[in-house]
Coordinates of C-alpha atoms and ligand atoms in Angstrom, one line a residue:
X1 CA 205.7 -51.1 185.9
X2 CA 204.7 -51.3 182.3
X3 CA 206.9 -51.1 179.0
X4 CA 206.6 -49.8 176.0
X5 CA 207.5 -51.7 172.7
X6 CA 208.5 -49.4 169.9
X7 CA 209.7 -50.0 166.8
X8 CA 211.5 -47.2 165.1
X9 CA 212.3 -45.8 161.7
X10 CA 208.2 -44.7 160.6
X11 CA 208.0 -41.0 159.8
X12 CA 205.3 -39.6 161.5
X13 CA 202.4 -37.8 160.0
X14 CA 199.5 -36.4 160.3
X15 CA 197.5 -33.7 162.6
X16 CA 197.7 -33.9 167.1
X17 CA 195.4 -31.7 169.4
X18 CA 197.3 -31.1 172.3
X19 CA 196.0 -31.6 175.6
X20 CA 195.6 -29.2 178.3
X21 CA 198.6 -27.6 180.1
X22 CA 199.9 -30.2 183.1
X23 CA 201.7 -27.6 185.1
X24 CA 198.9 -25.4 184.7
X25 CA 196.2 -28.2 185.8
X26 CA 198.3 -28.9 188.9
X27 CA 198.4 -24.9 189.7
X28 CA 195.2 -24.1 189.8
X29 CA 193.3 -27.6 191.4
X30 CA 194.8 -26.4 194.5
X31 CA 193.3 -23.3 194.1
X32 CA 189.7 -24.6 194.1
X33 CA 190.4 -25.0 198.0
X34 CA 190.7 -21.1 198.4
X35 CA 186.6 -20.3 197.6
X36 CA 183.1 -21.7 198.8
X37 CA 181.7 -21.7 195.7
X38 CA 181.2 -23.5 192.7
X39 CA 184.4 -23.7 190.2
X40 CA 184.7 -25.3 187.0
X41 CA 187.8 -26.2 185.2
X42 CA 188.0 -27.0 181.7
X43 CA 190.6 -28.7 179.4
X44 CA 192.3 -30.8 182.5
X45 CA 194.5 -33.1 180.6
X46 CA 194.1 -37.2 180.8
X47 CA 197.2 -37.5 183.7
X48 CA 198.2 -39.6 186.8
X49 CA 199.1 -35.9 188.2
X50 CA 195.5 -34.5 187.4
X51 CA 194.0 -38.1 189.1
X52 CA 196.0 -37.4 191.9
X53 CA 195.6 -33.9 192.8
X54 CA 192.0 -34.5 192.6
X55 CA 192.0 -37.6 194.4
X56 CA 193.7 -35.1 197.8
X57 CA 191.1 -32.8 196.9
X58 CA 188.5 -35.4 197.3
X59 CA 190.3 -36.8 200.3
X60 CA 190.1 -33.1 201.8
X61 CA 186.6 -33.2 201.6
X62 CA 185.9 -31.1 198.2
X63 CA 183.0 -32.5 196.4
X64 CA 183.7 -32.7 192.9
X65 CA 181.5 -33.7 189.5
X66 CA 183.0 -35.2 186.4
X67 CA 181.3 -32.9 183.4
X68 CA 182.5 -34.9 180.2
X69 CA 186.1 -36.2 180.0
X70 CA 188.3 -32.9 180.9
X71 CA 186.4 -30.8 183.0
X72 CA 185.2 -31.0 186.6
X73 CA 182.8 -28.9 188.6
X74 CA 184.1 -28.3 192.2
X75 CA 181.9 -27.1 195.5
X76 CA 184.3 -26.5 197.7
X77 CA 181.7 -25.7 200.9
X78 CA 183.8 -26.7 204.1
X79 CA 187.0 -29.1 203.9
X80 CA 187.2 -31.9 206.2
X81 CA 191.2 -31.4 206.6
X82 CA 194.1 -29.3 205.9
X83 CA 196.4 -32.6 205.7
X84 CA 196.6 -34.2 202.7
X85 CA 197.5 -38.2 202.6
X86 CA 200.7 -39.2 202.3
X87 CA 200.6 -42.1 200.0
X88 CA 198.7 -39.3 197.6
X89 CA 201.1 -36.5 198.0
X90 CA 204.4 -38.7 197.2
X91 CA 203.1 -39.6 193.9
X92 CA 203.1 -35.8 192.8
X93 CA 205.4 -32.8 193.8
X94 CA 202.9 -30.6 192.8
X95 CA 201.3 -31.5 195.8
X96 CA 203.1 -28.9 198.0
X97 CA 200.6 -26.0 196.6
X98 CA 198.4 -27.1 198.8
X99 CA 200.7 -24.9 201.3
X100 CA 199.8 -22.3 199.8
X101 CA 195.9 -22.6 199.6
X102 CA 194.9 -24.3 203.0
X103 CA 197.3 -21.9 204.6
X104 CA 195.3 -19.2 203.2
X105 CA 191.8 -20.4 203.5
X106 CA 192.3 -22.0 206.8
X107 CA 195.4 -20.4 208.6
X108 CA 196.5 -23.9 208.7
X109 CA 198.6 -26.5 206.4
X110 CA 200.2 -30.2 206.8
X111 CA 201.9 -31.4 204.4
X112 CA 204.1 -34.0 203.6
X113 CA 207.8 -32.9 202.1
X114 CA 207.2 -33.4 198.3
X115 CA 208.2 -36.0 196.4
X116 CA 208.7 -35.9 192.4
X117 CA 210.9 -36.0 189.7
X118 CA 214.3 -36.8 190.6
X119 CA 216.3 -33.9 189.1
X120 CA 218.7 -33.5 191.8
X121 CA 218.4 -31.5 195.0
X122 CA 214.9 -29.5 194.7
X123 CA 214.9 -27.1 197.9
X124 CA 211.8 -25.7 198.7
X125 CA 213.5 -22.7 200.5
X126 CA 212.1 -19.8 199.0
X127 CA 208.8 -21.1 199.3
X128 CA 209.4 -20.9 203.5
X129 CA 211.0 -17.9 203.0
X130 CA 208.1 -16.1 201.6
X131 CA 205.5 -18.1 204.0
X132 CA 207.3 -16.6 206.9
X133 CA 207.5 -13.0 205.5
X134 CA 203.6 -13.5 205.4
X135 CA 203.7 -14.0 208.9
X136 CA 203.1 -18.0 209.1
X137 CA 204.6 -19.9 211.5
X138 CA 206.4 -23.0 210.4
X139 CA 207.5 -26.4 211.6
X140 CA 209.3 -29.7 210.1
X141 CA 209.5 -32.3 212.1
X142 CA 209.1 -36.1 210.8
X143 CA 208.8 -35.7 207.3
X144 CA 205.5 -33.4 207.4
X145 CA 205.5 -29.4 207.1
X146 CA 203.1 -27.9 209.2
X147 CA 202.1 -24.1 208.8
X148 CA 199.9 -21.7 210.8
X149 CA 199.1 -18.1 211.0
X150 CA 195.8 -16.3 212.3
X151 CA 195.7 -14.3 208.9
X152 CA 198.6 -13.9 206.7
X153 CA 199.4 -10.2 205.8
X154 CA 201.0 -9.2 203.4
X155 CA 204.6 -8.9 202.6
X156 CA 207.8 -7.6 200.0
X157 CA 209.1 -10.9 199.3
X158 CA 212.3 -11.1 197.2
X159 CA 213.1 -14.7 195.5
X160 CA 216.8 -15.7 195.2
X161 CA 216.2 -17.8 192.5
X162 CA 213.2 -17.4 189.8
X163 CA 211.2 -21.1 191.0
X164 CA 207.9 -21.7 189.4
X165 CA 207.0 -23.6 191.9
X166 CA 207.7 -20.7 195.1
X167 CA 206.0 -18.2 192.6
X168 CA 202.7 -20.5 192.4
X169 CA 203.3 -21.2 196.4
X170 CA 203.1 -17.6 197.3
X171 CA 200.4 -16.3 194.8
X172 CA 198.1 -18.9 196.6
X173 CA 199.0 -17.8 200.2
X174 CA 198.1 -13.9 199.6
X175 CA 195.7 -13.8 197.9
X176 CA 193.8 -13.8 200.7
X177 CA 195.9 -11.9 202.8
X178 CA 196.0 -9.0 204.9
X179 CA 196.8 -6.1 202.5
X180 CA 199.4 -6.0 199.7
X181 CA 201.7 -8.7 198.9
X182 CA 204.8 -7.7 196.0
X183 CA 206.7 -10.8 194.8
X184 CA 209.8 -9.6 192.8
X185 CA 212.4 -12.3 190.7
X186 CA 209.2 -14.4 190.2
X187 CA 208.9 -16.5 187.4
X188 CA 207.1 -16.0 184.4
X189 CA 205.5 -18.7 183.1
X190 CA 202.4 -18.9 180.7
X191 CA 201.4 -21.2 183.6
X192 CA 201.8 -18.4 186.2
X193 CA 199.3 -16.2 184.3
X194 CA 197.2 -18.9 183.9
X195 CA 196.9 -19.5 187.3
X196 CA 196.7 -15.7 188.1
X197 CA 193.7 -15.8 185.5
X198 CA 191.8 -17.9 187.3
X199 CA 192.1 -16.3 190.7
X200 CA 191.8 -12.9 189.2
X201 CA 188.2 -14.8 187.9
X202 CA 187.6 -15.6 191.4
X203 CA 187.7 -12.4 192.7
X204 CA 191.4 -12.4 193.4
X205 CA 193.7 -9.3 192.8
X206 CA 196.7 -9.9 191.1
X207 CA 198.7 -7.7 188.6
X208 CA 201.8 -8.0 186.5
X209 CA 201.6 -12.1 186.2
X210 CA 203.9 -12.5 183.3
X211 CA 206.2 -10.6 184.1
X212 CA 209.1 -10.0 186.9
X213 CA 207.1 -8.6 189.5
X214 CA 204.0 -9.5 190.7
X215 CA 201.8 -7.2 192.8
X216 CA 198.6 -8.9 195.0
X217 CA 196.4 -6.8 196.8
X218 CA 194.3 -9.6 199.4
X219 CA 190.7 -9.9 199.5
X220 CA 188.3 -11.5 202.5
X221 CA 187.2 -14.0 200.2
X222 CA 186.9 -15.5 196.9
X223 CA 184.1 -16.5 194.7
X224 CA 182.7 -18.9 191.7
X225 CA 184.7 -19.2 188.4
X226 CA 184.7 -21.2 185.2
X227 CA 187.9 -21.6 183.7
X228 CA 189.5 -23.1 180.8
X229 CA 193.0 -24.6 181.1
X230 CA 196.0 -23.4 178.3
X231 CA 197.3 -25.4 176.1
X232 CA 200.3 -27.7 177.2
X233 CA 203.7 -26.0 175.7
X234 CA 205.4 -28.8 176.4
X235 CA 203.3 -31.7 175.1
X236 CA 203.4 -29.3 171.9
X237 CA 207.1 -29.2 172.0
X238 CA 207.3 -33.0 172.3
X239 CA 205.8 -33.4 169.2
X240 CA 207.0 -30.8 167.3
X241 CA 210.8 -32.5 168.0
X242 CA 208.9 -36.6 167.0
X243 CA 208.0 -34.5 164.0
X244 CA 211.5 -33.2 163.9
X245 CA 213.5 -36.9 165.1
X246 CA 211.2 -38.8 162.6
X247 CA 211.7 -36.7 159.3
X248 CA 208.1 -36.5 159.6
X249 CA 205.5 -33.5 158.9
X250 CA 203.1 -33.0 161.7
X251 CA 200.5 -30.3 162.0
X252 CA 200.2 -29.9 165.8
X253 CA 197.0 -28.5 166.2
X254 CA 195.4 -26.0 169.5
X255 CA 198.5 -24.3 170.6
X256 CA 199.5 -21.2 171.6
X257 CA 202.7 -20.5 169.5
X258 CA 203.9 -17.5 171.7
X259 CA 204.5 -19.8 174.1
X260 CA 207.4 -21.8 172.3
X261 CA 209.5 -18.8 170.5
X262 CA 212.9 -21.1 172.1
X263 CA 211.5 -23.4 170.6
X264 CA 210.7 -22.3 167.2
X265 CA 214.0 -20.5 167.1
X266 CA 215.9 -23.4 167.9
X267 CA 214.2 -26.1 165.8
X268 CA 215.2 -23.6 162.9
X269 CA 218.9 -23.0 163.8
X270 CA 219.0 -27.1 163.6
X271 CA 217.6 -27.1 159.8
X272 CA 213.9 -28.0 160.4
X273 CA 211.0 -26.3 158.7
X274 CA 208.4 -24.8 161.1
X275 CA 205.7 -23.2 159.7
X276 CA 203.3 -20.7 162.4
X277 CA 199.6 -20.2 162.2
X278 CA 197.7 -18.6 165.1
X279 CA 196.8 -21.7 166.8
X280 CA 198.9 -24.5 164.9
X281 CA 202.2 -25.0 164.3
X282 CA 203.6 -27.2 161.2
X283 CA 206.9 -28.9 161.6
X284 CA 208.8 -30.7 158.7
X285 CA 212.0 -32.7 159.2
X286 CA 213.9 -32.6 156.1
X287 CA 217.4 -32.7 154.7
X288 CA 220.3 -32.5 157.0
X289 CA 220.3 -31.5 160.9
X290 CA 223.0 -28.7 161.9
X291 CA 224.6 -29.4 165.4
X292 CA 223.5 -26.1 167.6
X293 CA 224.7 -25.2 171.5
X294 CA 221.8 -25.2 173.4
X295 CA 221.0 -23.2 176.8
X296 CA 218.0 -23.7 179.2
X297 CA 216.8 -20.9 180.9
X298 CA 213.4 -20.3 183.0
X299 CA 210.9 -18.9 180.9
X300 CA 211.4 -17.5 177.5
X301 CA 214.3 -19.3 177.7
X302 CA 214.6 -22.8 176.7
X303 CA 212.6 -25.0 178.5
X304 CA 214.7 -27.4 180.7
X305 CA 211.6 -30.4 180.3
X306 CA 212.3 -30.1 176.5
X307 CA 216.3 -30.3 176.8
X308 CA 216.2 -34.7 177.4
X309 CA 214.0 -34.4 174.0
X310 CA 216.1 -32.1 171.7
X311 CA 219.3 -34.0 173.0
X312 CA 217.6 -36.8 171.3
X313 CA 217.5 -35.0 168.2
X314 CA 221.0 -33.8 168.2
X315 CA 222.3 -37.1 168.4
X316 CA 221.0 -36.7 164.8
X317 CA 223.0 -33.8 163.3
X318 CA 226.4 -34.4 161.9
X319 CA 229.0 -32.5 164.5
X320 CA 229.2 -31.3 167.8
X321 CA 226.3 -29.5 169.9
X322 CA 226.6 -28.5 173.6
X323 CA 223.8 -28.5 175.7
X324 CA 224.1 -26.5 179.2
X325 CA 221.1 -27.3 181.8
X326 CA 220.9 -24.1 183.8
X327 CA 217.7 -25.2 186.1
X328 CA 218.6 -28.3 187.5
X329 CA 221.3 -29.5 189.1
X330 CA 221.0 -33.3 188.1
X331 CA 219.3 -33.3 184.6
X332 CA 221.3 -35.9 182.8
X333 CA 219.9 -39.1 184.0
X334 CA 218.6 -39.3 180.5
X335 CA 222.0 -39.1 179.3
X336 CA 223.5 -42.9 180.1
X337 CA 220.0 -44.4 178.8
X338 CA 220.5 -42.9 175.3
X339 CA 223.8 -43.8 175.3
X340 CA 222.7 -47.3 175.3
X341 CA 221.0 -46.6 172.2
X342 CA 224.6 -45.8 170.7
X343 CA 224.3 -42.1 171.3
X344 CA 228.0 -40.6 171.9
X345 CA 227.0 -37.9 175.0
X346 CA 230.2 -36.8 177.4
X347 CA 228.5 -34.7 180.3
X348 CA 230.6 -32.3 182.5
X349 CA 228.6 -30.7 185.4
X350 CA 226.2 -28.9 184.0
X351 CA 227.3 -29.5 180.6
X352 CA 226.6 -32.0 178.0
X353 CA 228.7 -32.9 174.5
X354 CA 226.6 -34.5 171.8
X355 CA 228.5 -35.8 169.1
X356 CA 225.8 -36.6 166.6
X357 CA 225.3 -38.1 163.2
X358 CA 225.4 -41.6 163.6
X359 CA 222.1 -43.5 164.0
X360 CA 220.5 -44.4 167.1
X361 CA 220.1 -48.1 167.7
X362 CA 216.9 -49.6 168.9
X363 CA 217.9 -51.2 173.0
X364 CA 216.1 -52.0 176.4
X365 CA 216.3 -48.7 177.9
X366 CA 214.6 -47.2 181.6
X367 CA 212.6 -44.0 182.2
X368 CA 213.9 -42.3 185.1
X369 CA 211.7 -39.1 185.4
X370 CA 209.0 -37.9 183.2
X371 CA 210.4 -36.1 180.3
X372 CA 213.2 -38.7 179.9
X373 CA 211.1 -40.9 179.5
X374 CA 209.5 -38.8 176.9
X375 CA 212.6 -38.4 175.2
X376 CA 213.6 -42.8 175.2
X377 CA 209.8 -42.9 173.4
X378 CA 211.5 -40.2 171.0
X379 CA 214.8 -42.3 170.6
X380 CA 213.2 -45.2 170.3
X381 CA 211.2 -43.9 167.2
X382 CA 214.3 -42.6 165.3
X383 CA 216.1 -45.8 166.1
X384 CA 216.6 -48.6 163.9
X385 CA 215.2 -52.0 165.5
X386 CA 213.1 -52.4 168.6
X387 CA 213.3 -50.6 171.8
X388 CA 211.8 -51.9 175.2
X389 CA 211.0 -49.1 177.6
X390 CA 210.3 -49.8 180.8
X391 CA 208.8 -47.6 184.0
X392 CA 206.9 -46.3 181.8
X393 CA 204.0 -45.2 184.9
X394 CA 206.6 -41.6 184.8
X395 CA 205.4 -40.9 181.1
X396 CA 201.5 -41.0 182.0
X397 CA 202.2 -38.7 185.0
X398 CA 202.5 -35.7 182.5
X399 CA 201.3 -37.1 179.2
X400 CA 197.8 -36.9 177.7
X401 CA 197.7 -40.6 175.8
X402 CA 201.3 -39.8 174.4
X403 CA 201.5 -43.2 173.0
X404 CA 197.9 -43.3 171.7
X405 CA 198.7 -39.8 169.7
X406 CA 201.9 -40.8 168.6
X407 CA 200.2 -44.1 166.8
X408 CA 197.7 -41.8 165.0
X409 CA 200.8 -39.9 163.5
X410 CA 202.0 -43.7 162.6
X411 CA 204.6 -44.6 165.0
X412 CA 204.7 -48.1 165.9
X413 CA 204.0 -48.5 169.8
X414 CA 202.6 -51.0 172.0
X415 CA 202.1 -50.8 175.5
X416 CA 202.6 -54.5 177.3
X417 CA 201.2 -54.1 181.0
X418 CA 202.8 -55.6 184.2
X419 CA 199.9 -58.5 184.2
X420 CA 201.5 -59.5 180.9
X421 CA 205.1 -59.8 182.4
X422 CA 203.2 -61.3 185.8
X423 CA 201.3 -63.8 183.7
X424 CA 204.5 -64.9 181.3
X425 CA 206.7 -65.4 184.3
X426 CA 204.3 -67.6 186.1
X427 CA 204.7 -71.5 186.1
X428 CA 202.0 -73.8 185.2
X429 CA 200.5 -76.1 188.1
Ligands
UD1_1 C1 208.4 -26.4 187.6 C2 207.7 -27.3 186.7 C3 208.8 -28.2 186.0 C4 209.9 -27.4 185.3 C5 210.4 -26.4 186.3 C6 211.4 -25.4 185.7 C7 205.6 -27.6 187.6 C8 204.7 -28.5 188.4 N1 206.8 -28.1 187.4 O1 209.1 -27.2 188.6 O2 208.1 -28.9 185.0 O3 210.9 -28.2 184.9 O4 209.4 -25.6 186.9 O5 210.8 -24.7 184.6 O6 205.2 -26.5 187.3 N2 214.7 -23.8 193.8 C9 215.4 -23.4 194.9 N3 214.6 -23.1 196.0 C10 213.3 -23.1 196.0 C11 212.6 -23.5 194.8 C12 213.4 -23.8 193.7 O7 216.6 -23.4 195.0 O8 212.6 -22.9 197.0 C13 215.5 -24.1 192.6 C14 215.3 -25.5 192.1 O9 216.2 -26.4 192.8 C15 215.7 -25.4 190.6 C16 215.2 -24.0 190.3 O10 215.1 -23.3 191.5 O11 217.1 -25.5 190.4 C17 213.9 -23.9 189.5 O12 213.0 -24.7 190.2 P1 211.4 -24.4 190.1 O13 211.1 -23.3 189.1 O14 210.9 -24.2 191.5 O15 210.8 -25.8 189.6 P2 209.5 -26.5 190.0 O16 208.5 -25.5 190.4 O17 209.9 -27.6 190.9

């Protein structure tokens, strides 16, 4: 895999435009499946995830046209398939809405058990749970889930745990089904009403996205739409925190600042100066950092892909902050990596204990999963010295040209590609 060379101590500066949302793009590309006509999505963020999910697409038979660099055109007329490729699917977890879609198109769905980020066990229980209660009939065997049902009707499904992912599975499968579906505990993402915008565009039914319940009346079939993808909170909040880490004053530019209230509140319980316009948000890290406890929670809470990134900045305030991951069972993988930097972390289950103030030094360090490796670039630009991160292939899963931005705002990165390693280790003849 490639590295990343990064050279710390610059303050960034300057103005980003955020890219569109990844967890949106990957919601509603399976969607495309679900109508015969032409779709057009706008404002797909520059990803691996977005390549990928539209690679199965193409696999499945969907014709697609590029129409500049982040928007496609889709004619989605009759699919070859209803099994998506393996050696596509376990590149991206996302994947799995596919379920959803071909179940409900086609009464009929194969698909591979998903892969992803490795945050600890990630059951896909609920999203059977609510398949069934639709009426679908469902099998595992060797590593592949296979769903049918003649038409899937309707259902009350409750969800034991609020899962993004169950909530997209489940809008997908009834919208096209037989009479009313209610989905109560579901979660409430901007990404969920995202998605539920575009199907509603489609011709789709679907009330109360956004909010706890969500209420799905199914149609026979769905039509044309052109849509335009949201902003990515999360690629906001990653630079809104280099700002933060760097001492910097960025101006990050085409967000929707609703969607990162946790966000703003927390950056300003730490000390930092966040100033809100309707589209932009302005952070400036000056002065001293106050340690804060920290809590993730689904959304409004705290977003759990932001807590590797504001550890890193906590290592930076003088005294003792607590951060409790509420979503995922093993997100701390990040934790031993920054302690090679110097960090002083203690975790305890679910817990962990940041004793900051002292500077971060630059080291090799590893990305395990996407948003760590978000958070090493972070480290790695507050540090002092060079840091070498490696697997760096997790980073462009969800990140539009992170490095690429982070340069314009002046931080000092280089990407060294495998050839370079290949071509240094080779002997001459
Ligand atoms: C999505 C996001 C990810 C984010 C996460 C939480 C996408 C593509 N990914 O992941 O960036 O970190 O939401 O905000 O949108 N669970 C079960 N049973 C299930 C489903 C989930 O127990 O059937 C548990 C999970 O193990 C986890 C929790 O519910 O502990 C939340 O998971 P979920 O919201 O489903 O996360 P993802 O959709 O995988």
């Amino acid at each position: 895999m490639d590295k990343l060379i990064i050279r710390g101590g610059q303050r960034l500066s300057g103005k980003v435009k955020v890219s569109g949302s990844k967890n949106a793009a990957v919601a509603v590309l399976p969607a495309v499946v679900l109508s015969q006509d032409k779709l057009t999505l706008h404002n797909l963020p520059d990803i691996t995830d977005v390549h990928t999910m539209v690679s199965i697409l193409e696999d499945l038979g969907v014709p697609i046209r590029r129409r500049g660099a982040n928007s496609i055109e889709f004619r989605p007329s009759m699919l070859r398939g209803y099994t998506p490729p393996y050696d596509l699917v376990k590149k991206m977890r996302a994947s799995y809405y596919l379920m959803g879609s071909l179940l409900a198109r086609y009464g009929r769905a194969e698909v591979p058990i998903p892969g992803g980020c490795d945050l600890g066990p990630r059951p896909i229980d609920q999203h059977l749970k609510g398949f069934a209660a639709m009426g679908a009939n469902i099998e595992i065997e060797r590593g592949l889930i296979s769903l049918s049902a003649n038409r899937l009707r309707g259902a009350h499904i409750y969800l034991d745990v609020v899962s993004v992912g169950a909530t997209v599975n489940l809008m997908l499968a009834a919208v096209m089904a037989e009479g009313k579906t209610v989905l109560e505990n579901v979660a409430k993402e901007p990404e969920i009403v995202d998605l539920a915008n575009f199907l509603n565009a489609m011709g789709a039914s679907i009330k109360g996205a956004g909010t706890d319940v969500i209420r799905i009346t199914g149609v026979s079939e769905l039509g044309g739409a052109e849509h335009v993808v949201i902003p990515d909170r999360i690629e906001a909040g990653t630079f809104m925190l280099a700002a933060a880490i760097t001492g910097g004053d960025v101006v990050i530019d085409e967000v929707i600042p609703k969607h990162l209230e946790a966000v703003l509140a927390k950056l300003r319980e730490v000390g930092v100066d966040v100033e809100v316009e309707p589209e932009r948000i302005r952070v400036r890290g000056m002065g001293e950092l106050e340690p804060v406890d920290l809590k993730t929670f689904p959304y409004p809470g705290f977003p759990t892909d932001l807590q590797p990134l504001m550890m890193v900045l906590l290592t930076a305030a003088r005294g003792t902050s607590v951060i409790t991951e509420n979503v995922f069972d093993g997100r701390f993988r990040h934790v031993d990596e920054l302690k090679r930097m110097g960090a002083r972390i203690k975790v305890e289950g679910r817990t962990a204990i940041i004793e900051g103030g002292e500077p971060l030094s630059g080291a090799p360090v590893t990305a395990t999963d996407l948003r760590a490796g978000a958070a090493l670039m972070l480290a790695g630009l507050a540090a002092q010295g060079e840091t070498v991160l490696s697997d760096v292939e997790h980073i462009y899963r969800g990140y539009d040209h992170l490095e690429e931005k982070l340069a314009g705002l002046g931080g000092l990165i280089r990407r060294e590609r495998r050839d370079h390693y290949r071509a240094r280790s080779r002997k001459p003849v």
